[in-house]
Amino acid sequence: MSSDDLNPGPEPLMHLLASVCSDDLTHKFKGFTVMNEAERYEALRHCRYVDEVIRDAPWTLTPEFLEKHKIDFVAHDDIPYSSAGSDDVYKHIKEAGMFVPTQRTEGISTSDIITRIVRDYDVYARRNLQRGYTAKELNVSFINEKKYRFQNQVDKMKEKVKNVEERSKEFVNRVEEKSHDLIQKWEEKSREFIGNFLELFGPDGAWPIPVSRLEMMRSLRVRVKWVSGTMELVFAL
């Protein structure tokens, strides 16, 4: 970080520099990276808080490097960083009073991300095979490729069976609801019809020939038909 402009005013009080080491240095002292150096440069360049990206930075910050870029403070987490034969590559920065400790975000680190990928390797390999990547691009053997593709087909079949089961349950529920409505409407219409029938053809009704109610009910025919999705009851003697 550079703090050249400490005077009040519209200008920022701090100019944030992000130094990024090359692939050669990073692979040598830390290990293989997921993103190459060009991708890491661009990722930091698009960070809103970064004012400038220093490419191909040295692994250990030398006085010459600090002077060249007018760096007043160096920010890094406070855990001693042992590397390149040193117990802490920031020891001389701390002793010079130029060190600003930052706090790590729990669970967010390169090692944690790589651990997740390695742990769920099969899942990600199957996912990318489904998306059109070749086994060669994924560094997957011929046998594993066939295994992953077979597992993908099995998963698709399971999903189809699950969808059929859900649709079947939905159909059964609809049939049960329709049956319940049919029985309810049948009971309502039956009571209404019997009441009207007895009122019309009972002892005081207009039926010309005395006929017992039992005989009348025996001669009653009822037909049920569906019209435009609704039930219609038709009664006839």
Coordinates of N, CA and C in Angstrom, one line a residue:
M1 N 0.8 -1.2 0.0 CA 0.0 0.0 0.0 C 0.9 1.2 0.0
S2 N 0.4 2.2 -0.7 CA 1.2 3.5 -0.8 C 0.3 4.6 -0.3
S3 N 0.8 5.4 0.6 CA 0.1 6.5 1.2 C 0.8 7.8 1.0
D4 N 1.0 8.1 -0.3 CA 1.7 9.4 -0.7 C 0.8 10.6 -0.4
D5 N -0.5 10.4 -0.7 CA -1.4 11.6 -0.5 C -2.2 11.5 0.8
L6 N -1.6 12.0 1.8 CA -2.3 12.1 3.1 C -3.0 13.4 3.4
N7 N -2.9 14.3 2.4 CA -3.6 15.6 2.6 C -5.1 15.4 2.3
P8 N -5.9 16.2 3.1 CA -7.3 16.1 2.9 C -7.8 16.6 1.6
G9 N -8.9 16.1 1.1 CA -9.3 16.6 -0.2 C -10.0 15.4 -1.0
P10 N -10.4 15.6 -2.2 CA -11.1 14.6 -3.0 C -10.3 13.4 -3.3
E11 N -8.9 13.5 -3.3 CA -8.1 12.4 -3.7 C -8.1 11.3 -2.6
P12 N -8.0 10.0 -3.0 CA -8.0 9.0 -2.0 C -6.7 9.0 -1.2
L13 N -6.8 8.6 0.1 CA -5.7 8.6 1.0 C -4.8 7.4 0.9
M14 N -5.3 6.4 0.1 CA -4.5 5.2 0.0 C -4.6 4.6 -1.5
H15 N -3.4 4.2 -1.9 CA -3.4 3.5 -3.3 C -3.0 2.1 -3.1
L16 N -4.0 1.2 -3.4 CA -3.8 -0.2 -3.1 C -3.1 -0.9 -4.3
L17 N -1.9 -1.5 -4.0 CA -1.2 -2.3 -5.0 C -1.4 -3.8 -4.7
A18 N -1.6 -4.6 -5.6 CA -1.7 -6.1 -5.5 C -0.5 -6.7 -6.2
S19 N 0.4 -7.2 -5.5 CA 1.6 -7.9 -6.2 C 1.3 -9.3 -6.4
V20 N 1.5 -9.8 -7.6 CA 1.2 -11.2 -8.0 C 2.5 -11.9 -8.5
C21 N 2.8 -13.0 -7.9 CA 4.0 -13.8 -8.4 C 3.7 -14.6 -9.6
S22 N 4.7 -14.9 -10.4 CA 4.6 -15.6 -11.6 C 4.3 -17.1 -11.3
D23 N 3.9 -17.8 -12.3 CA 3.6 -19.3 -12.2 C 4.9 -20.0 -11.7
D24 N 6.0 -19.6 -12.3 CA 7.3 -20.3 -12.0 C 7.6 -20.2 -10.5
L25 N 7.5 -19.0 -9.9 CA 7.8 -18.8 -8.5 C 6.7 -19.5 -7.6
T26 N 5.5 -19.4 -8.0 CA 4.4 -20.0 -7.2 C 4.5 -21.5 -7.2
H27 N 4.7 -22.1 -8.3 CA 4.8 -23.6 -8.4 C 6.1 -24.0 -7.6
K28 N 7.1 -23.3 -7.6 CA 8.3 -23.6 -6.9 C 8.2 -23.6 -5.4
F29 N 7.6 -22.5 -4.9 CA 7.6 -22.3 -3.5 C 6.2 -22.7 -2.8
K30 N 5.1 -22.7 -3.6 CA 3.8 -23.0 -2.9 C 3.2 -24.3 -3.5
G31 N 3.2 -24.4 -4.8 CA 2.6 -25.6 -5.4 C 1.8 -25.2 -6.7
F32 N 1.3 -26.2 -7.3 CA 0.6 -26.0 -8.6 C -0.7 -25.2 -8.4
T33 N -1.0 -24.3 -9.3 CA -2.2 -23.4 -9.2 C -3.3 -23.8 -10.1
V34 N -4.5 -23.5 -9.7 CA -5.7 -23.8 -10.6 C -5.7 -22.8 -11.7
M35 N -5.5 -21.5 -11.4 CA -5.5 -20.4 -12.5 C -4.0 -20.1 -12.8
N36 N -3.8 -19.8 -14.1 CA -2.4 -19.4 -14.5 C -2.2 -18.0 -14.1
E37 N -1.0 -17.5 -14.3 CA -0.7 -16.2 -13.9 C -1.5 -15.1 -14.6
A38 N -1.7 -15.3 -15.9 CA -2.5 -14.3 -16.7 C -3.9 -14.2 -16.1
E39 N -4.5 -15.3 -15.8 CA -5.8 -15.3 -15.2 C -5.9 -14.7 -13.8
R40 N -4.8 -14.9 -13.0 CA -4.7 -14.3 -11.7 C -4.5 -12.8 -11.8
Y41 N -3.7 -12.3 -12.8 CA -3.6 -10.9 -13.0 C -4.9 -10.3 -13.3
E42 N -5.7 -10.9 -14.2 CA -6.9 -10.3 -14.6 C -8.0 -10.3 -13.5
A43 N -8.0 -11.4 -12.7 CA -8.9 -11.5 -11.6 C -8.7 -10.3 -10.6
L44 N -7.5 -10.0 -10.3 CA -7.2 -8.9 -9.4 C -7.4 -7.6 -10.0
R45 N -7.2 -7.5 -11.3 CA -7.4 -6.2 -12.0 C -8.8 -5.8 -12.0
H46 N -9.7 -6.7 -12.0 CA -11.1 -6.4 -12.0 C -11.7 -6.3 -10.6
C47 N -10.9 -6.4 -9.5 CA -11.4 -6.2 -8.2 C -11.5 -4.7 -7.9
R48 N -12.6 -4.3 -7.4 CA -12.9 -2.9 -7.3 C -12.0 -2.2 -6.3
Y49 N -11.4 -2.9 -5.3 CA -10.6 -2.3 -4.3 C -9.1 -2.2 -4.8
V50 N -8.8 -2.8 -5.8 CA -7.4 -2.8 -6.3 C -7.2 -1.7 -7.3
D51 N -6.2 -0.9 -7.0 CA -5.9 0.3 -7.9 C -4.8 -0.1 -8.9
E52 N -4.0 -1.0 -8.6 CA -2.9 -1.4 -9.5 C -2.4 -2.8 -9.2
V53 N -2.1 -3.5 -10.3 CA -1.6 -4.9 -10.2 C -0.1 -4.9 -10.6
I54 N 0.7 -5.4 -9.7 CA 2.2 -5.5 -10.0 C 2.4 -7.0 -10.4
R55 N 2.8 -7.2 -11.7 CA 3.0 -8.5 -12.2 C 4.4 -9.0 -11.9
D56 N 4.5 -10.3 -11.9 CA 5.8 -11.0 -11.7 C 6.6 -10.4 -10.5
A57 N 5.9 -10.3 -9.4 CA 6.4 -9.8 -8.1 C 7.4 -10.8 -7.5
P58 N 8.4 -10.3 -6.8 CA 9.3 -11.3 -6.1 C 8.6 -12.0 -5.0
W59 N 9.1 -13.2 -4.7 CA 8.5 -14.0 -3.6 C 8.7 -13.4 -2.3
T60 N 9.9 -12.9 -2.1 CA 10.2 -12.1 -0.8 C 10.4 -10.6 -1.2
L61 N 9.7 -9.8 -0.5 CA 9.7 -8.3 -0.8 C 11.0 -7.7 -0.4
T62 N 11.8 -7.2 -1.3 CA 13.1 -6.6 -1.0 C 12.9 -5.1 -0.8
P63 N 13.9 -4.5 -0.1 CA 13.9 -3.0 0.0 C 13.8 -2.3 -1.3
E64 N 14.5 -2.9 -2.3 CA 14.5 -2.3 -3.6 C 13.1 -2.3 -4.3
F65 N 12.4 -3.4 -4.1 CA 11.1 -3.5 -4.6 C 10.2 -2.5 -3.9
L66 N 10.3 -2.4 -2.6 CA 9.4 -1.5 -1.9 C 9.7 -0.1 -2.3
E67 N 10.9 0.3 -2.5 CA 11.3 1.6 -2.8 C 10.8 1.9 -4.3
K68 N 11.0 1.0 -5.2 CA 10.6 1.2 -6.6 C 9.2 1.5 -6.7
H69 N 8.3 0.8 -6.0 CA 6.9 1.0 -6.1 C 6.3 2.0 -5.0
K70 N 7.2 2.6 -4.2 CA 6.8 3.6 -3.2 C 5.8 2.9 -2.2
I71 N 6.1 1.8 -1.8 CA 5.2 1.0 -0.9 C 5.5 1.4 0.6
D72 N 4.5 1.9 1.3 CA 4.7 2.3 2.7 C 4.3 1.2 3.7
F73 N 3.3 0.4 3.3 CA 2.8 -0.7 4.2 C 2.5 -1.9 3.3
V74 N 2.7 -3.1 4.0 CA 2.5 -4.4 3.4 C 1.4 -5.1 4.2
A75 N 0.3 -5.5 3.5 CA -0.8 -6.2 4.2 C -0.8 -7.6 3.9
H76 N -0.9 -8.5 4.9 CA -1.0 -9.9 4.8 C -1.5 -10.4 6.1
D77 N -2.0 -11.7 6.1 CA -2.5 -12.2 7.4 C -1.3 -12.4 8.3
D78 N -1.5 -12.4 9.6 CA -0.5 -12.3 10.6 C 0.2 -13.6 10.9
I79 N -0.3 -14.7 10.4 CA 0.3 -16.0 10.6 C 1.7 -16.1 9.9
P80 N 2.8 -16.4 10.7 CA 4.1 -16.5 10.0 C 4.1 -17.4 8.8
Y81 N 4.6 -16.8 7.7 CA 4.5 -17.5 6.4 C 5.9 -18.1 6.1
S82 N 6.1 -19.3 6.4 CA 7.4 -20.0 6.2 C 7.5 -20.4 4.8
S83 N 8.5 -20.0 4.1 CA 8.7 -20.3 2.7 C 10.1 -19.9 2.3
A84 N 10.6 -20.5 1.2 CA 11.9 -20.1 0.6 C 13.0 -20.1 1.6
G85 N 13.0 -21.0 2.5 CA 14.1 -21.2 3.5 C 13.9 -20.2 4.7
S86 N 12.8 -19.5 4.8 CA 12.6 -18.6 5.9 C 11.5 -19.0 6.8
D87 N 11.6 -18.7 8.1 CA 10.4 -19.1 9.0 C 9.3 -18.1 8.8
D88 N 9.6 -16.9 8.3 CA 8.5 -15.9 8.0 C 9.1 -14.9 7.0
V89 N 8.6 -15.0 5.8 CA 9.1 -14.1 4.7 C 8.7 -12.6 5.0
Y90 N 7.8 -12.4 5.9 CA 7.5 -11.0 6.2 C 8.1 -10.5 7.5
K91 N 9.1 -11.2 8.1 CA 9.7 -10.9 9.3 C 10.3 -9.5 9.3
H92 N 11.1 -9.2 8.2 CA 11.8 -7.9 8.1 C 10.8 -6.8 7.9
I93 N 9.7 -7.1 7.3 CA 8.6 -6.1 7.1 C 8.0 -5.7 8.4
K94 N 7.8 -6.7 9.2 CA 7.2 -6.5 10.6 C 8.2 -5.7 11.5
E95 N 9.4 -6.1 11.4 CA 10.4 -5.4 12.2 C 10.6 -3.9 11.8
A96 N 10.3 -3.6 10.5 CA 10.4 -2.3 10.1 C 9.2 -1.4 10.4
G97 N 8.2 -2.1 11.0 CA 6.9 -1.4 11.3 C 6.1 -1.1 10.1
M98 N 6.3 -1.8 9.0 CA 5.5 -1.6 7.8 C 4.4 -2.6 7.5
F99 N 4.2 -3.5 8.5 CA 3.3 -4.6 8.3 C 1.9 -4.3 8.8
V100 N 0.9 -4.6 8.0 CA -0.5 -4.4 8.4 C -1.2 -5.8 8.4
P101 N -1.5 -6.3 9.5 CA -2.1 -7.7 9.5 C -3.6 -7.6 9.0
T102 N -3.9 -8.6 8.2 CA -5.3 -8.8 7.8 C -5.9 -10.1 8.4
Q103 N -7.2 -10.2 8.3 CA -7.8 -11.4 9.0 C -8.3 -12.3 7.9
R104 N -8.0 -13.6 8.0 CA -8.5 -14.6 7.1 C -10.0 -14.8 7.2
T105 N -10.6 -15.1 6.1 CA -12.0 -15.5 6.1 C -12.1 -17.1 6.3
E106 N -12.7 -17.5 7.4 CA -12.7 -18.9 7.7 C -13.4 -19.7 6.5
G107 N -12.7 -20.7 6.0 CA -13.2 -21.6 5.0 C -13.0 -21.1 3.6
I108 N -12.4 -19.9 3.4 CA -12.1 -19.4 2.1 C -10.6 -19.4 1.9
S109 N -10.1 -20.3 1.2 CA -8.7 -20.4 0.8 C -8.5 -21.3 -0.4
T110 N -7.3 -21.2 -1.0 CA -7.1 -22.0 -2.2 C -7.1 -23.5 -1.8
S111 N -6.5 -23.8 -0.6 CA -6.4 -25.2 -0.2 C -7.8 -25.8 0.1
D112 N -8.7 -24.9 0.7 CA -10.1 -25.4 0.9 C -10.9 -25.7 -0.4
I113 N -10.7 -24.8 -1.3 CA -11.4 -25.0 -2.6 C -10.9 -26.3 -3.3
I114 N -9.6 -26.5 -3.3 CA -9.0 -27.7 -4.0 C -9.5 -28.9 -3.2
T115 N -9.6 -28.8 -1.9 CA -10.1 -30.0 -1.1 C -11.5 -30.4 -1.5
R116 N -12.3 -29.4 -1.7 CA -13.7 -29.6 -2.1 C -13.8 -30.3 -3.5
I117 N -12.9 -29.8 -4.4 CA -12.9 -30.4 -5.7 C -12.4 -31.9 -5.7
V118 N -11.4 -32.1 -4.9 CA -10.8 -33.5 -4.9 C -11.8 -34.4 -4.2
R119 N -12.5 -33.9 -3.1 CA -13.4 -34.7 -2.4 C -14.6 -35.2 -3.2
D120 N -15.1 -34.2 -4.1 CA -16.2 -34.5 -4.9 C -15.8 -34.7 -6.4
Y121 N -14.6 -35.2 -6.6 CA -14.1 -35.3 -8.0 C -15.0 -36.1 -8.9
D122 N -15.6 -37.2 -8.5 CA -16.5 -38.0 -9.4 C -17.7 -37.1 -9.8
V123 N -18.2 -36.4 -8.9 CA -19.4 -35.5 -9.2 C -19.1 -34.5 -10.3
Y124 N -18.0 -33.8 -10.1 CA -17.6 -32.8 -11.1 C -17.2 -33.4 -12.4
A125 N -16.6 -34.6 -12.4 CA -16.2 -35.2 -13.7 C -17.4 -35.6 -14.4
R126 N -18.4 -36.2 -13.8 CA -19.7 -36.6 -14.4 C -20.4 -35.4 -14.9
R127 N -20.4 -34.3 -14.1 CA -21.1 -33.0 -14.5 C -20.5 -32.5 -15.8
N128 N -19.2 -32.5 -15.9 CA -18.5 -31.9 -17.1 C -18.6 -32.8 -18.3
L129 N -18.7 -34.1 -18.1 CA -18.9 -35.0 -19.2 C -20.3 -34.8 -19.8
Q130 N -21.3 -34.5 -18.9 CA -22.6 -34.3 -19.4 C -22.7 -33.0 -20.2
R131 N -21.8 -32.0 -19.9 CA -21.8 -30.7 -20.5 C -20.9 -30.7 -21.8
G132 N -20.4 -31.8 -22.2 CA -19.7 -31.9 -23.5 C -18.2 -31.9 -23.4
Y133 N -17.6 -31.9 -22.2 CA -16.2 -32.0 -22.2 C -15.8 -33.4 -22.5
T134 N -14.6 -33.6 -23.1 CA -14.1 -34.9 -23.4 C -13.4 -35.5 -22.3
A135 N -13.2 -36.9 -22.3 CA -12.5 -37.5 -21.2 C -11.0 -37.1 -21.2
K136 N -10.5 -36.8 -22.4 CA -9.1 -36.3 -22.5 C -8.9 -35.0 -21.9
E137 N -9.9 -34.1 -22.1 CA -9.8 -32.8 -21.4 C -9.9 -32.9 -19.9
L138 N -10.6 -33.8 -19.4 CA -10.8 -34.0 -18.0 C -9.7 -34.9 -17.4
N139 N -8.9 -35.5 -18.2 CA -7.8 -36.4 -17.8 C -8.5 -37.6 -17.1
V140 N -9.6 -38.1 -17.7 CA -10.3 -39.3 -17.2 C -10.0 -40.5 -18.0
S141 N -9.7 -41.6 -17.4 CA -9.4 -42.9 -18.1 C -10.6 -43.4 -18.9
F142 N -10.3 -44.3 -19.8 CA -11.4 -44.9 -20.6 C -12.4 -45.6 -19.7
I143 N -11.9 -46.4 -18.8 CA -12.8 -47.1 -17.9 C -13.7 -46.2 -17.1
N144 N -13.1 -45.2 -16.5 CA -13.8 -44.2 -15.6 C -14.8 -43.4 -16.5
E145 N -14.5 -43.1 -17.7 CA -15.4 -42.4 -18.6 C -16.7 -43.2 -18.8
K146 N -16.5 -44.5 -19.1 CA -17.7 -45.4 -19.3 C -18.5 -45.5 -18.0
K147 N -17.7 -45.6 -16.9 CA -18.4 -45.7 -15.6 C -19.3 -44.5 -15.3
Y148 N -18.7 -43.3 -15.5 CA -19.4 -42.0 -15.3 C -20.6 -41.9 -16.2
R149 N -20.4 -42.3 -17.5 CA -21.5 -42.1 -18.4 C -22.7 -43.1 -18.0
F150 N -22.3 -44.3 -17.6 CA -23.3 -45.3 -17.1 C -24.1 -44.7 -15.9
Q151 N -23.3 -44.1 -15.0 CA -24.0 -43.6 -13.8 C -24.9 -42.4 -14.2
N152 N -24.5 -41.6 -15.2 CA -25.4 -40.5 -15.6 C -26.7 -41.1 -16.2
Q153 N -26.6 -42.2 -17.0 CA -27.8 -42.8 -17.5 C -28.7 -43.4 -16.4
V154 N -28.0 -44.0 -15.4 CA -28.8 -44.5 -14.3 C -29.6 -43.4 -13.6
D155 N -28.9 -42.3 -13.4 CA -29.5 -41.1 -12.7 C -30.7 -40.6 -13.5
K156 N -30.5 -40.5 -14.9 CA -31.6 -40.1 -15.7 C -32.8 -41.0 -15.6
M157 N -32.5 -42.3 -15.6 CA -33.6 -43.3 -15.5 C -34.3 -43.1 -14.1
K158 N -33.6 -42.9 -13.1 CA -34.2 -42.7 -11.7 C -35.1 -41.5 -11.7
E159 N -34.6 -40.4 -12.4 CA -35.4 -39.2 -12.5 C -36.7 -39.4 -13.2
K160 N -36.6 -40.2 -14.3 CA -37.8 -40.5 -15.1 C -38.8 -41.3 -14.2
V161 N -38.3 -42.3 -13.5 CA -39.2 -43.1 -12.7 C -39.8 -42.2 -11.6
K162 N -39.0 -41.3 -11.0 CA -39.5 -40.5 -10.0 C -40.6 -39.6 -10.5
N163 N -40.4 -39.0 -11.8 CA -41.4 -38.2 -12.4 C -42.7 -38.9 -12.7
V164 N -42.6 -40.2 -13.1 CA -43.8 -41.0 -13.4 C -44.5 -41.3 -12.1
E165 N -43.8 -41.6 -11.0 CA -44.4 -41.9 -9.7 C -45.2 -40.6 -9.3
E166 N -44.6 -39.5 -9.4 CA -45.2 -38.2 -9.0 C -46.5 -37.9 -9.8
R167 N -46.4 -38.2 -11.1 CA -47.6 -38.0 -12.0 C -48.7 -39.0 -11.6
S168 N -48.3 -40.2 -11.3 CA -49.3 -41.2 -11.0 C -50.0 -40.9 -9.7
K169 N -49.2 -40.4 -8.7 CA -49.8 -40.0 -7.4 C -50.8 -38.8 -7.6
E170 N -50.4 -37.9 -8.5 CA -51.2 -36.8 -8.8 C -52.5 -37.2 -9.5
F171 N -52.4 -38.2 -10.4 CA -53.6 -38.7 -11.1 C -54.5 -39.4 -10.1
V172 N -54.0 -40.2 -9.2 CA -54.8 -40.9 -8.3 C -55.5 -39.9 -7.4
N173 N -54.8 -38.9 -7.0 CA -55.4 -37.8 -6.1 C -56.6 -37.2 -6.8
R174 N -56.4 -36.9 -8.1 CA -57.5 -36.2 -8.9 C -58.7 -37.2 -9.0
V175 N -58.4 -38.5 -9.2 CA -59.5 -39.4 -9.3 C -60.3 -39.5 -8.0
E176 N -59.5 -39.5 -6.9 CA -60.2 -39.6 -5.6 C -61.0 -38.4 -5.4
E177 N -60.5 -37.2 -5.8 CA -61.3 -36.0 -5.6 C -62.5 -36.0 -6.5
K178 N -62.4 -36.5 -7.7 CA -63.6 -36.6 -8.6 C -64.6 -37.5 -8.1
S179 N -64.1 -38.7 -7.6 CA -65.0 -39.7 -7.0 C -65.8 -39.1 -5.8
H180 N -65.1 -38.4 -5.0 CA -65.7 -37.8 -3.8 C -66.8 -36.8 -4.2
D181 N -66.4 -36.0 -5.2 CA -67.4 -35.0 -5.7 C -68.6 -35.7 -6.4
L182 N -68.3 -36.8 -7.1 CA -69.4 -37.5 -7.8 C -70.4 -38.1 -6.8
I183 N -69.8 -38.7 -5.7 CA -70.7 -39.3 -4.7 C -71.5 -38.3 -4.0
Q184 N -70.9 -37.1 -3.7 CA -71.5 -36.1 -3.0 C -72.7 -35.5 -3.8
K185 N -72.4 -35.3 -5.1 CA -73.4 -34.7 -6.0 C -74.5 -35.7 -6.2
W186 N -74.2 -37.0 -6.3 CA -75.2 -38.1 -6.5 C -76.1 -38.1 -5.3
E187 N -75.6 -38.0 -4.1 CA -76.4 -38.0 -2.9 C -77.3 -36.8 -2.9
E188 N -76.8 -35.6 -3.2 CA -77.6 -34.4 -3.3 C -78.7 -34.5 -4.3
K189 N -78.4 -34.9 -5.5 CA -79.4 -35.0 -6.6 C -80.4 -36.1 -6.3
S190 N -79.9 -37.2 -5.6 CA -80.9 -38.3 -5.3 C -81.9 -37.8 -4.3
R191 N -81.4 -37.1 -3.3 CA -82.4 -36.7 -2.2 C -83.3 -35.6 -2.9
E192 N -82.8 -34.8 -3.7 CA -83.7 -33.8 -4.4 C -84.7 -34.5 -5.3
F193 N -84.2 -35.4 -6.1 CA -85.1 -36.1 -7.0 C -86.2 -36.9 -6.2
I194 N -85.8 -37.6 -5.2 CA -86.8 -38.5 -4.5 C -87.8 -37.6 -3.8
G195 N -87.3 -36.4 -3.3 CA -88.3 -35.5 -2.6 C -89.3 -35.0 -3.6
N196 N -88.8 -34.5 -4.8 CA -89.7 -34.0 -5.8 C -90.6 -35.1 -6.4
F197 N -90.1 -36.3 -6.5 CA -90.9 -37.4 -7.0 C -92.0 -37.8 -6.1
L198 N -91.7 -37.9 -4.8 CA -92.7 -38.2 -3.9 C -93.8 -37.1 -3.7
E199 N -93.3 -35.9 -3.9 CA -94.2 -34.7 -3.8 C -95.2 -34.7 -5.0
L200 N -94.7 -35.1 -6.1 CA -95.5 -35.1 -7.3 C -96.4 -36.3 -7.5
F201 N -95.8 -37.5 -7.2 CA -96.6 -38.8 -7.4 C -97.0 -39.5 -6.1
G202 N -97.0 -38.8 -5.0 CA -97.4 -39.4 -3.8 C -98.9 -39.5 -3.7
P203 N -99.4 -39.9 -2.5 CA -100.9 -40.1 -2.4 C -101.7 -38.9 -2.8
D204 N -101.1 -37.7 -2.6 CA -101.9 -36.5 -2.9 C -101.4 -35.9 -4.3
G205 N -100.5 -36.6 -5.0 CA -100.0 -36.1 -6.2 C -100.9 -36.2 -7.4
A206 N -100.4 -36.0 -8.6 CA -101.3 -36.0 -9.8 C -101.2 -37.3 -10.6
W207 N -100.5 -38.3 -10.0 CA -100.4 -39.6 -10.7 C -101.7 -40.2 -10.9
P208 N -102.2 -40.6 -12.1 CA -103.6 -41.0 -12.3 C -103.9 -42.4 -11.7
I209 N -102.9 -43.3 -11.7 CA -103.1 -44.7 -11.3 C -102.4 -44.9 -10.0
P210 N -103.1 -45.4 -8.9 CA -102.4 -45.6 -7.7 C -101.3 -46.6 -7.8
V211 N -100.1 -46.2 -7.5 CA -98.9 -47.0 -7.6 C -98.2 -46.8 -6.3
S212 N -97.8 -47.9 -5.7 CA -97.0 -47.8 -4.5 C -95.7 -47.1 -4.7
R213 N -95.1 -46.5 -3.7 CA -93.8 -45.8 -3.8 C -92.7 -46.8 -4.1
L214 N -92.8 -48.0 -3.5 CA -91.8 -49.0 -3.8 C -91.8 -49.4 -5.2
E215 N -93.0 -49.7 -5.8 CA -93.0 -50.0 -7.2 C -92.5 -48.9 -8.1
M216 N -92.8 -47.7 -7.7 CA -92.4 -46.5 -8.5 C -90.9 -46.4 -8.5
M217 N -90.2 -46.6 -7.3 CA -88.8 -46.5 -7.2 C -88.1 -47.7 -8.0
R218 N -88.8 -48.9 -8.0 CA -88.2 -50.0 -8.7 C -88.2 -49.7 -10.2
S219 N -89.2 -48.9 -10.7 CA -89.2 -48.6 -12.2 C -88.4 -47.4 -12.6
L220 N -87.7 -46.8 -11.6 CA -86.9 -45.6 -11.8 C -85.6 -46.0 -12.4
R221 N -85.2 -45.3 -13.5 CA -83.9 -45.6 -14.1 C -83.1 -44.3 -14.1
V222 N -81.8 -44.4 -13.7 CA -81.0 -43.2 -13.6 C -79.8 -43.4 -14.5
R223 N -79.4 -42.4 -15.2 CA -78.3 -42.5 -16.1 C -77.3 -41.3 -15.7
V224 N -76.0 -41.6 -15.6 CA -75.1 -40.6 -15.3 C -74.2 -40.3 -16.5
K225 N -74.0 -39.1 -16.9 CA -73.2 -38.8 -18.0 C -72.4 -37.5 -17.7
W226 N -71.2 -37.4 -18.4 CA -70.3 -36.2 -18.1 C -70.5 -35.3 -19.3
V227 N -70.7 -34.0 -19.0 CA -70.8 -33.0 -20.0 C -69.8 -31.9 -19.7
S228 N -68.8 -31.7 -20.6 CA -67.8 -30.7 -20.4 C -67.2 -30.8 -19.1
G229 N -66.8 -32.0 -18.6 CA -66.1 -32.1 -17.4 C -67.0 -32.1 -16.1
T230 N -68.4 -32.0 -16.3 CA -69.2 -31.9 -15.1 C -70.2 -33.1 -15.2
M231 N -70.8 -33.5 -14.1 CA -71.7 -34.7 -14.0 C -73.1 -34.2 -14.3
E232 N -73.8 -35.0 -15.1 CA -75.3 -34.7 -15.3 C -76.0 -35.9 -15.0
L233 N -77.0 -35.8 -14.1 CA -77.9 -37.0 -13.8 C -79.2 -36.9 -14.6
V234 N -79.6 -38.0 -15.2 CA -80.8 -38.1 -16.0 C -81.7 -39.2 -15.4
F235 N -82.9 -38.8 -15.1 CA -83.8 -39.8 -14.5 C -85.0 -40.0 -15.4
A236 N -85.4 -41.3 -15.5 CA -86.5 -41.6 -16.4 C -87.3 -42.8 -15.8
L237 N -88.6 -42.8 -16.0 CA -89.4 -44.0 -15.6 C -89.6 -44.9 -16.7

